[in-house]
Amino acid sequence: MGFARTCSVTLVGVEGVVVEVQADLEPGVAAFTLVGLPDKSLTESRDRVRAAVVNSGGEWPQKKLTVGLSPASVPKGGSGFDLAVACAVLGASERIDPRVLPDIVMIGELGLDGRVRPVRGILPAVLAAADAGFEQVVVPECAAAEAALVPGVSVLGVRSLRQLVAVLTDEPVPDEEPQEPDRPDPLMAGLRDLGSGAVTCTSGGPGRYDQGHDLADVVGQHTARTAVEVAAAGGHHLFLEGPPGAGKTMLAERMPSVLPPLDRQASLEVTAVHSVAGLLPPGRPLIDTAPYCAPHHSATMQALVGGGPGTGRPGAVSLSHRGVLFLDETPEFSSKALDALRQPLEAGHVVIARSAGVVRFPARFLMVLAANPCPCGRFSRTDDRCECPPSAIRRYQARLSGPLLDRVDLRVEVDAVTRRELSAVGARGETTTVVADRVRSARERAAARFHGTPWRLNSEIPGRELRSRWQAAPGAMDEAERSLERGVLTARGIDRVLRVAWTVADLSGHDRPDAGDVALALQLRTGVPRGVPMAIGAGV
């Protein structure tokens, strides 16, 4: 009887569970049994592993073979167990010394010719292995840079099963043909899921600012530019309402460039989600810029918050974690899908419960909503060109529920651009670089104020802590409290006004919000003009 064991990792959402892969050989009729709650793709590994071993020059044992995946109570899926299963079988047949296998975690899919193909979720899998105390991991060579992001782990990248067997047996490592630099890597083909949103989800360019989307390109819209700056500085959600062609989409597309670069922890969180979804940019194992996701208004609830077969996959709210989620033509989204956003907006994560298990995905994003004021798009307080009846306008605006809008901190009416503004010479606004520097300074002030607490942004502070520890100047909240008494603001709304006021104070360099900061926060929160000048910088 031969026995060997090694380890691999299965993913539950973006969290990994270390799985022990055991192989047992007994005399009897040649058979291959795989146990331990495998899914269909994992069950098919029996044929892939057998062909890979034979085509790599190895000898397949003609005995009764049983491969067990422990813990057996955890559902397991994917093709990332192939490499571990092959090495466990070779260890049981004594082609590899079984004593060198237990302390190694192996992740990778095997082709029929023995090549090691990449799989999704390398980063969270290696993180789970490191948390479990493992110090050695084996991954596909093209994913070695992603695995090397985890400190304290020795990473071995291999191109084929032959190379791994040679390393484990101290034999000369055979040379594999390198990939030509001008041709796409065939190993990466099919790694992304169809319909995963690769077209609408981007992770920024290699530089700090996206030079193709500059705030200076936006004509006019001083109020909206101020709202974008405040939203980026404090992490506040934003609702832009205005006619078609006013610049709502342009402002949203420039939001990621205004946000500061991600710190190390945030970069690992974002990279882990995109790795599970198969959306890591080629040649960039670590995403260090804010992601941007803009799903179409026909997106389903599962596409927005996550779900699908099995335990589910991350949705748009998770793919935009630590970045921007832009919902253009928001009233055209289904009400069911929009209302599903309430829980992640408050909690910062999504919990998806299925019969196969419960998974949790991070979802702390900055949401930007854009909508026309009416079906024809021409309704405004100062223009009578709208041809929609009042009942149609009410129905159209009622598609956005009150509880959802109550979670939006900033509401701005974007006016149509005038001919004078469009033809003005030399009247460009501030560039993205100038605004981004001011946003970074404001976030640094907030981070210094919240030092020693679990929060970093003004939008993250619980209302109880906000009212007790970080109060505005005496008398500054009087107008907001009167709005609460009149029913204009809810209890949640007045807390959000105070959060926005703190962000305005950080941008203005004030120690704490004064009456002017609160008045501007009220104007941005309610959308009702109060005669407050937009003096932060975007409007001057």
Coordinates of C-alpha atoms in Angstrom, one line a residue:
M1 CA 0.0 0.0 0.0
G2 CA 1.3 3.5 -0.9
F3 CA 0.1 6.7 0.7
A4 CA 1.1 10.4 0.2
R5 CA -0.4 13.7 1.0
T6 CA 0.1 17.3 0.0
C7 CA -2.0 20.5 0.2
S8 CA -4.0 22.9 -1.9
V9 CA -6.6 25.6 -1.4
T10 CA -10.3 26.0 -2.2
L11 CA -11.9 29.4 -2.3
V12 CA -15.2 30.3 -0.5
G13 CA -15.8 33.8 -1.9
V14 CA -12.5 35.6 -1.5
E15 CA -11.5 33.6 1.5
G16 CA -9.4 30.4 1.1
V17 CA -9.6 27.1 3.0
V18 CA -6.5 24.9 3.0
V19 CA -7.4 21.4 1.8
E20 CA -5.3 18.3 2.4
V21 CA -5.0 16.1 -0.8
Q22 CA -4.5 12.5 0.1
A23 CA -3.7 9.7 -2.3
D24 CA -3.9 6.0 -1.4
L25 CA -2.8 3.0 -3.6
E26 CA -4.1 -0.5 -2.9
P27 CA -3.9 -3.8 -4.8
G28 CA -6.9 -4.4 -6.9
V29 CA -8.6 -3.6 -10.1
A30 CA -7.2 -0.3 -11.6
A31 CA -9.7 2.5 -10.7
F32 CA -9.5 6.2 -9.7
T33 CA -11.9 7.4 -7.1
L34 CA -12.1 11.1 -6.0
V35 CA -14.0 11.8 -2.7
G36 CA -14.5 14.9 -0.6
L37 CA -17.4 16.9 -2.1
P38 CA -15.8 17.8 -5.5
D39 CA -17.8 19.7 -8.1
K40 CA -18.0 18.8 -11.8
S41 CA -14.8 20.6 -12.8
L42 CA -12.9 18.9 -10.0
T43 CA -14.3 15.5 -10.7
E44 CA -13.0 15.8 -14.3
S45 CA -9.5 16.3 -12.9
R46 CA -9.2 12.5 -12.9
D47 CA -8.8 12.4 -16.6
R48 CA -6.7 15.5 -16.8
V49 CA -4.2 14.3 -14.2
R50 CA -3.9 10.8 -15.8
A51 CA -3.2 12.2 -19.2
A52 CA -0.8 14.9 -17.8
V53 CA 1.3 12.3 -15.9
V54 CA 1.5 9.9 -18.9
N55 CA 2.4 12.7 -21.3
S56 CA 5.0 14.0 -18.9
G57 CA 6.9 10.7 -19.1
G58 CA 5.6 9.3 -15.9
E59 CA 4.0 5.9 -15.2
W60 CA 0.4 5.8 -14.1
P61 CA -0.1 3.2 -11.3
Q62 CA -2.3 0.3 -12.3
K63 CA -3.8 -0.2 -8.9
K64 CA -6.9 0.9 -7.0
L65 CA -6.4 4.6 -6.4
T66 CA -8.4 6.7 -4.0
V67 CA -7.8 10.5 -3.7
G68 CA -9.5 12.2 -0.7
L69 CA -9.9 15.9 -0.1
S70 CA -10.0 16.9 3.5
P71 CA -11.9 18.4 5.2
A72 CA -14.6 16.4 3.4
S73 CA -17.4 18.6 4.7
V74 CA -16.3 21.7 2.7
P75 CA -17.5 21.9 -0.9
K76 CA -14.6 22.1 -3.3
G77 CA -14.6 23.3 -6.9
G78 CA -12.4 24.5 -9.7
S79 CA -9.4 23.0 -11.5
G80 CA -6.7 24.3 -9.2
F81 CA -6.4 21.0 -7.4
D82 CA -4.9 19.2 -10.5
L83 CA -1.2 19.9 -9.5
A84 CA -1.7 18.7 -5.9
V85 CA -3.6 15.6 -7.0
A86 CA -0.9 14.6 -9.5
C87 CA 1.9 15.0 -7.0
A88 CA 0.0 13.1 -4.3
V89 CA -0.5 10.2 -6.8
L90 CA 3.2 10.3 -7.8
G91 CA 4.1 10.3 -4.1
A92 CA 1.9 7.3 -3.4
S93 CA 3.6 5.5 -6.3
E94 CA 7.0 6.5 -4.9
R95 CA 8.0 8.5 -8.0
I96 CA 8.3 11.4 -5.6
D97 CA 9.5 11.1 -2.0
P98 CA 6.2 11.4 0.0
R99 CA 8.1 13.1 2.9
V100 CA 8.7 16.3 0.9
L101 CA 5.1 16.9 0.0
P102 CA 3.1 17.6 3.2
D103 CA 4.6 21.1 3.8
I104 CA 4.0 22.4 0.3
V105 CA 0.8 24.0 -1.0
M106 CA 0.2 23.4 -4.7
I107 CA -2.2 25.4 -6.9
G108 CA -2.6 25.0 -10.6
E109 CA -4.5 23.3 -13.4
L110 CA -2.9 20.7 -15.6
G111 CA -3.2 20.5 -19.4
L112 CA -3.3 17.1 -21.0
D113 CA 0.3 17.6 -22.2
G114 CA 1.5 18.4 -18.6
R115 CA 1.6 22.1 -18.8
V116 CA 0.6 24.0 -15.7
R117 CA -2.2 26.5 -16.4
P118 CA -3.2 29.5 -14.2
V119 CA -6.4 29.6 -12.2
R120 CA -8.4 32.4 -10.7
G121 CA -7.8 33.4 -7.1
I122 CA -4.1 32.8 -6.7
L123 CA -3.6 35.7 -4.3
P124 CA -6.4 34.9 -1.8
A125 CA -5.3 31.2 -2.0
V126 CA -1.7 32.0 -1.1
L127 CA -2.9 34.4 1.6
A128 CA -4.9 31.5 3.1
A129 CA -1.8 29.2 2.9
A130 CA 0.3 31.8 4.7
D131 CA -2.3 32.3 7.4
A132 CA -2.3 28.5 7.9
G133 CA 1.5 28.5 8.5
F134 CA 2.7 27.2 5.2
E135 CA 5.9 28.7 3.9
Q136 CA 6.2 27.0 0.4
V137 CA 3.7 27.3 -2.4
V138 CA 3.9 26.0 -6.0
V139 CA 1.9 28.0 -8.6
P140 CA 2.0 28.4 -12.4
E141 CA 4.9 30.4 -13.6
C142 CA 2.7 33.1 -15.1
A143 CA 1.0 33.6 -11.7
A144 CA 4.2 33.7 -9.6
A145 CA 4.3 37.5 -9.5
E146 CA 0.8 37.5 -8.0
A147 CA 1.7 34.9 -5.4
A148 CA 4.9 36.7 -4.5
L149 CA 2.8 39.6 -3.2
V150 CA 2.3 37.6 0.0
P151 CA 5.2 38.2 2.4
G152 CA 6.9 35.3 4.2
V153 CA 6.1 32.7 1.6
S154 CA 8.6 31.0 -0.8
V155 CA 7.0 30.8 -4.3
L156 CA 8.0 28.3 -6.9
G157 CA 6.6 29.0 -10.4
V158 CA 6.6 26.1 -12.8
R159 CA 5.7 25.7 -16.4
S160 CA 5.0 22.0 -16.5
L161 CA 4.5 18.9 -14.3
R162 CA 7.9 17.6 -15.5
Q163 CA 9.7 20.7 -14.1
L164 CA 8.0 20.3 -10.7
V165 CA 8.8 16.5 -10.5
A166 CA 12.4 17.3 -11.3
V167 CA 12.6 19.9 -8.6
L168 CA 11.0 17.6 -6.0
T169 CA 13.3 14.7 -6.9
D170 CA 16.5 16.8 -7.2
E171 CA 16.9 15.9 -10.9
P172 CA 18.0 18.2 -13.7
V173 CA 15.1 20.6 -14.5
P174 CA 14.1 20.2 -18.1
D175 CA 13.9 23.3 -20.3
E176 CA 10.5 24.4 -21.6
E177 CA 10.0 26.5 -24.6
P178 CA 9.5 30.1 -23.5
Q179 CA 6.5 32.1 -24.7
E180 CA 7.2 34.5 -27.5
P181 CA 6.8 38.1 -26.2
D182 CA 4.8 39.2 -29.3
R183 CA 2.2 36.5 -29.0
P184 CA -0.6 36.1 -26.5
D185 CA 0.0 33.5 -23.8
P186 CA -2.1 30.4 -24.6
L187 CA -2.1 29.5 -20.9
M188 CA -4.1 32.6 -20.1
A189 CA -6.8 31.8 -22.7
G190 CA -10.1 31.1 -21.0
L191 CA -9.0 32.3 -17.6
R192 CA -11.6 35.0 -17.5
D193 CA -15.3 34.1 -17.2
L194 CA -17.6 35.0 -20.1
G195 CA -19.9 37.8 -19.0
S196 CA -17.8 38.7 -16.0
G197 CA -17.8 42.4 -16.8
A198 CA -14.3 42.7 -18.1
V199 CA -15.4 45.4 -20.5
T200 CA -17.0 47.7 -17.9
C201 CA -14.5 47.2 -15.1
T202 CA -11.2 48.9 -15.3
S203 CA -8.4 49.4 -12.8
G204 CA -6.8 52.5 -14.0
G205 CA -3.6 53.1 -15.9
P206 CA -0.1 52.4 -14.8
G207 CA 0.4 56.0 -13.7
R208 CA -1.2 57.8 -10.8
Y209 CA -3.6 59.9 -12.9
D210 CA -5.4 58.9 -16.1
Q211 CA -4.3 61.6 -18.5
G212 CA -7.1 60.6 -20.9
H213 CA -9.8 61.8 -18.5
D214 CA -9.0 65.2 -17.1
L215 CA -11.4 67.3 -15.0
A216 CA -10.3 70.3 -17.0
D217 CA -12.2 68.8 -20.0
V218 CA -15.5 69.3 -18.2
V219 CA -17.1 72.6 -19.3
G220 CA -18.8 74.7 -16.6
Q221 CA -20.6 72.6 -13.9
H222 CA -18.9 74.3 -10.9
T223 CA -21.3 72.9 -8.4
A224 CA -21.0 69.4 -9.8
R225 CA -17.2 69.6 -9.8
T226 CA -17.3 70.7 -6.1
A227 CA -19.5 67.7 -5.3
V228 CA -17.1 65.4 -7.1
E229 CA -14.2 66.8 -5.0
V230 CA -16.2 66.4 -1.8
A231 CA -17.3 62.9 -2.7
A232 CA -13.7 61.8 -3.4
A233 CA -12.3 63.4 -0.3
G234 CA -14.8 61.9 2.1
G235 CA -15.9 58.8 0.3
H236 CA -19.5 60.1 0.0
H237 CA -22.0 58.7 -2.5
L238 CA -23.1 61.1 -5.2
F239 CA -26.3 61.6 -7.3
L240 CA -26.1 63.7 -10.5
E241 CA -29.4 64.7 -12.1
G242 CA -29.5 66.7 -15.3
P243 CA -30.4 66.7 -19.0
P244 CA -28.5 64.5 -21.5
G245 CA -25.2 65.9 -22.6
A246 CA -24.6 68.0 -19.5
G247 CA -21.5 66.1 -18.5
K248 CA -22.7 63.6 -15.9
T249 CA -20.8 60.6 -17.4
M250 CA -17.7 62.8 -17.9
L251 CA -17.6 63.7 -14.2
A252 CA -18.1 60.1 -13.1
E253 CA -15.3 58.8 -15.5
R254 CA -12.9 61.3 -13.9
M255 CA -13.7 60.3 -10.4
P256 CA -11.1 57.4 -10.1
S257 CA -8.3 59.8 -11.2
V258 CA -9.2 62.1 -8.3
L259 CA -9.0 59.4 -5.7
P260 CA -5.6 58.8 -4.0
P261 CA -3.6 55.6 -4.8
L262 CA -4.6 52.6 -2.8
D263 CA -2.5 51.7 0.2
R264 CA -1.0 48.2 0.6
Q265 CA -3.9 46.7 2.5
A266 CA -6.5 48.1 0.1
S267 CA -4.5 47.0 -2.9
L268 CA -4.4 43.4 -1.7
E269 CA -8.2 43.5 -1.1
V270 CA -8.9 44.8 -4.5
T271 CA -6.4 42.4 -6.2
A272 CA -8.0 39.5 -4.4
V273 CA -11.5 40.3 -5.7
H274 CA -10.3 40.8 -9.2
S275 CA -8.2 37.6 -9.1
V276 CA -11.2 35.6 -8.1
A277 CA -13.2 37.1 -10.9
G278 CA -10.4 36.6 -13.4
L279 CA -10.0 40.3 -14.2
L280 CA -6.4 41.1 -13.2
P281 CA -4.8 43.3 -15.9
P282 CA -2.1 41.4 -17.8
G283 CA 1.3 42.2 -16.4
R284 CA 0.0 43.9 -13.3
P285 CA -0.3 41.4 -10.4
L286 CA -1.1 44.2 -7.9
I287 CA -3.9 46.8 -8.5
D288 CA -2.8 50.0 -6.8
T289 CA -5.3 52.4 -8.3
A290 CA -9.0 52.8 -7.6
P291 CA -11.1 50.5 -9.8
Y292 CA -14.0 51.8 -11.8
C293 CA -17.1 49.7 -12.7
A294 CA -20.0 50.9 -14.9
P295 CA -22.6 48.2 -15.5
H296 CA -25.3 48.6 -18.1
H297 CA -28.8 49.5 -16.8
S298 CA -30.0 46.0 -17.9
A299 CA -27.8 44.4 -15.3
T300 CA -29.6 41.9 -13.0
M301 CA -29.5 41.9 -9.2
Q302 CA -26.9 39.0 -9.3
A303 CA -24.7 41.0 -11.7
L304 CA -24.8 44.0 -9.3
V305 CA -24.4 42.4 -5.8
G306 CA -23.0 39.0 -6.8
G307 CA -24.4 35.5 -7.1
G308 CA -24.9 32.9 -9.8
P309 CA -24.6 29.1 -9.6
G310 CA -22.9 27.4 -6.7
T311 CA -21.7 29.7 -4.0
G312 CA -21.8 32.7 -6.3
R313 CA -19.2 35.1 -7.8
P314 CA -18.5 38.8 -7.0
G315 CA -20.7 41.4 -8.6
A316 CA -20.2 45.0 -9.6
V317 CA -20.3 46.2 -6.0
S318 CA -17.4 44.0 -5.2
L319 CA -15.4 44.6 -8.4
S320 CA -15.6 48.4 -7.5
H321 CA -14.4 47.8 -3.9
R322 CA -12.2 50.7 -2.9
G323 CA -13.2 52.4 -6.1
V324 CA -16.1 53.9 -8.0
L325 CA -19.4 52.2 -9.0
F326 CA -21.2 54.3 -11.6
L327 CA -24.8 53.6 -12.4
D328 CA -25.7 55.6 -15.5
E329 CA -29.4 56.0 -16.3
T330 CA -30.2 54.9 -12.8
P331 CA -34.0 54.9 -13.1
E332 CA -33.7 52.4 -15.9
F333 CA -32.3 49.8 -13.5
S334 CA -34.8 47.4 -12.1
S335 CA -36.1 48.4 -8.7
K336 CA -35.2 45.0 -7.3
A337 CA -31.6 45.5 -8.3
L338 CA -31.3 49.0 -6.9
D339 CA -32.9 48.1 -3.6
A340 CA -30.4 45.3 -3.2
L341 CA -27.7 48.0 -2.9
R342 CA -29.0 49.2 0.4
Q343 CA -27.2 46.6 2.6
P344 CA -23.7 46.9 1.0
L345 CA -24.0 50.7 1.1
E346 CA -24.4 50.5 4.9
A347 CA -22.3 47.4 5.8
G348 CA -19.4 47.7 3.3
H349 CA -19.7 44.0 2.3
V350 CA -22.1 41.6 0.6
V351 CA -23.3 38.3 2.2
I352 CA -24.6 35.8 -0.4
A353 CA -26.5 32.8 1.0
R354 CA -27.0 29.8 -1.2
S355 CA -27.7 26.1 -0.6
A356 CA -24.1 25.4 -1.3
G357 CA -22.9 27.8 1.3
V358 CA -22.6 31.4 2.5
V359 CA -19.9 33.7 1.0
R360 CA -18.9 37.2 1.9
F361 CA -17.4 39.7 -0.6
P362 CA -16.0 43.1 0.3
A363 CA -18.1 46.0 -1.1
R364 CA -16.9 49.4 0.3
F365 CA -17.3 51.5 -2.8
L366 CA -18.1 55.1 -3.8
M367 CA -21.4 55.1 -5.7
V368 CA -22.2 57.7 -8.3
L369 CA -25.8 57.8 -9.7
A370 CA -26.7 59.6 -12.8
A371 CA -30.2 60.2 -14.1
N372 CA -32.3 62.4 -16.3
P373 CA -35.0 64.6 -14.6
C374 CA -37.8 63.1 -16.7
P375 CA -38.3 60.7 -19.6
C376 CA -37.5 63.3 -22.2
G377 CA -34.6 64.7 -20.1
R378 CA -35.5 68.4 -20.5
F379 CA -37.4 69.1 -17.3
S380 CA -35.8 71.8 -15.0
R381 CA -36.9 74.6 -12.8
T382 CA -35.8 77.3 -15.2
D383 CA -36.8 75.7 -18.6
D384 CA -40.2 74.9 -20.0
R385 CA -39.2 72.8 -22.9
C386 CA -40.2 69.5 -21.2
E387 CA -43.2 67.9 -22.9
C388 CA -43.7 65.2 -20.2
P389 CA -47.0 65.3 -18.2
P390 CA -46.5 65.7 -14.5
S391 CA -47.7 62.2 -13.8
A392 CA -45.0 60.8 -16.1
I393 CA -42.3 62.9 -14.3
R394 CA -43.5 61.7 -10.9
R395 CA -43.4 58.0 -12.0
Y396 CA -40.0 58.4 -13.5
Q397 CA -38.5 60.0 -10.4
A398 CA -40.2 57.5 -8.1
R399 CA -38.2 54.7 -9.6
L400 CA -35.5 55.6 -7.2
S401 CA -36.8 54.7 -3.7
G402 CA -36.5 57.0 -0.8
P403 CA -34.5 54.5 1.4
L404 CA -31.9 54.3 -1.4
L405 CA -31.6 58.1 -1.9
D406 CA -31.4 58.6 1.8
R407 CA -28.1 56.7 1.7
V408 CA -26.7 59.1 -0.9
D409 CA -24.8 62.0 0.7
L410 CA -24.6 64.5 -2.2
R411 CA -27.4 65.4 -4.6
V412 CA -26.5 67.8 -7.4
E413 CA -28.6 69.2 -10.3
V414 CA -26.4 69.4 -13.4
D415 CA -27.5 72.2 -15.7
A416 CA -27.2 72.1 -19.4
V417 CA -24.1 73.7 -20.8
T418 CA -24.7 77.1 -22.3
R419 CA -23.3 78.3 -25.6
R420 CA -21.2 80.9 -23.8
E421 CA -19.6 78.3 -21.6
L422 CA -18.9 76.0 -24.5
S423 CA -17.3 78.6 -26.7
A424 CA -15.3 80.4 -23.9
V425 CA -11.6 80.6 -24.6
G426 CA -9.1 79.9 -21.8
A427 CA -11.9 79.2 -19.2
R428 CA -10.9 75.6 -18.4
G429 CA -11.4 74.5 -14.8
E430 CA -8.8 73.0 -12.5
T431 CA -7.0 69.9 -13.7
T432 CA -7.3 66.5 -12.2
T433 CA -3.8 66.8 -10.7
V434 CA -4.7 70.0 -8.7
V435 CA -7.9 68.5 -7.4
A436 CA -6.4 65.1 -6.6
D437 CA -3.6 66.8 -4.5
R438 CA -6.3 68.7 -2.5
V439 CA -8.3 65.5 -2.0
R440 CA -5.2 63.7 -0.8
S441 CA -4.4 66.5 1.7
A442 CA -8.0 66.4 3.0
R443 CA -7.8 62.6 3.5
E444 CA -4.5 63.0 5.3
R445 CA -6.2 65.4 7.8
A446 CA -9.0 63.0 8.3
A447 CA -6.6 60.0 8.8
A448 CA -4.7 62.0 11.4
R449 CA -7.9 62.9 13.2
F450 CA -9.0 59.2 13.2
H451 CA -5.6 57.8 14.3
G452 CA -6.1 54.9 16.6
T453 CA -9.6 54.2 15.4
P454 CA -10.8 51.6 12.8
W455 CA -12.0 54.4 10.4
R456 CA -10.1 56.3 7.8
L457 CA -12.8 58.4 6.0
N458 CA -15.5 60.7 7.2
S459 CA -18.2 58.6 5.5
E460 CA -17.2 55.6 7.6
I461 CA -17.8 57.2 11.1
P462 CA -20.9 55.8 12.9
G463 CA -23.4 58.4 13.8
R464 CA -23.1 57.9 17.6
E465 CA -19.3 58.4 17.5
L466 CA -19.7 61.4 15.2
R467 CA -22.1 63.2 17.5
S468 CA -20.1 62.5 20.7
R469 CA -16.5 62.8 19.6
W470 CA -16.3 65.0 16.5
Q471 CA -18.9 67.7 16.8
A472 CA -19.2 70.9 14.7
A473 CA -18.6 74.4 16.1
P474 CA -21.2 75.7 18.5
G475 CA -24.4 76.7 16.6
A476 CA -23.2 75.4 13.3
M477 CA -25.8 72.6 13.2
D478 CA -28.8 74.8 14.0
E479 CA -30.1 75.0 10.4
A480 CA -29.7 71.2 10.0
E481 CA -31.5 70.5 13.2
R482 CA -34.4 72.8 12.1
S483 CA -34.5 70.8 8.8
L484 CA -34.8 67.6 10.9
E485 CA -37.8 69.1 12.8
R486 CA -39.5 70.1 9.6
G487 CA -39.1 66.6 8.2
V488 CA -36.7 67.6 5.4
L489 CA -34.0 65.4 6.9
T490 CA -34.1 62.1 8.6
A491 CA -31.9 61.1 11.6
R492 CA -29.6 59.3 9.2
G493 CA -29.7 62.4 6.9
I494 CA -28.5 64.7 9.7
D495 CA -25.6 62.4 10.4
R496 CA -24.6 62.4 6.8
V497 CA -24.8 66.2 6.7
L498 CA -22.3 66.3 9.6
R499 CA -20.0 63.9 7.8
V500 CA -20.1 66.0 4.6
A501 CA -19.5 69.1 6.7
W502 CA -16.3 67.5 8.1
T503 CA -15.1 66.7 4.6
V504 CA -15.8 70.3 3.5
A505 CA -13.8 71.5 6.6
D506 CA -10.9 69.2 5.7
L507 CA -10.8 70.5 2.2
S508 CA -11.0 74.1 3.5
G509 CA -8.3 73.6 6.1
H510 CA -10.7 74.2 9.1
D511 CA -10.1 72.5 12.5
R512 CA -13.8 71.7 12.6
P513 CA -17.0 72.5 10.6
D514 CA -18.4 76.0 11.0
A515 CA -21.7 77.4 9.9
G516 CA -20.5 77.9 6.3
D517 CA -19.3 74.3 6.0
V518 CA -22.6 72.9 7.4
A519 CA -24.6 75.2 5.0
L520 CA -22.6 73.9 2.0
A521 CA -23.1 70.3 3.2
L522 CA -26.8 71.0 3.5
Q523 CA -27.0 72.4 0.0
L524 CA -25.1 69.4 -1.4
R525 CA -27.2 67.0 0.7
T526 CA -30.7 68.3 -0.1
G527 CA -30.1 69.8 -3.6
V528 CA -31.9 72.9 -2.5
P529 CA -30.0 76.1 -3.3
R530 CA -29.1 78.1 -0.1
G531 CA -27.0 80.8 -1.6
V532 CA -23.7 79.3 -0.4
P533 CA -20.7 79.9 -2.7
M534 CA -18.8 76.9 -3.9
A535 CA -15.5 78.2 -2.5
I536 CA -13.6 75.0 -2.0
G537 CA -11.7 75.4 -5.2
A538 CA -13.6 73.7 -7.9
G539 CA -15.7 76.8 -8.5
V540 CA -13.1 79.5 -8.4

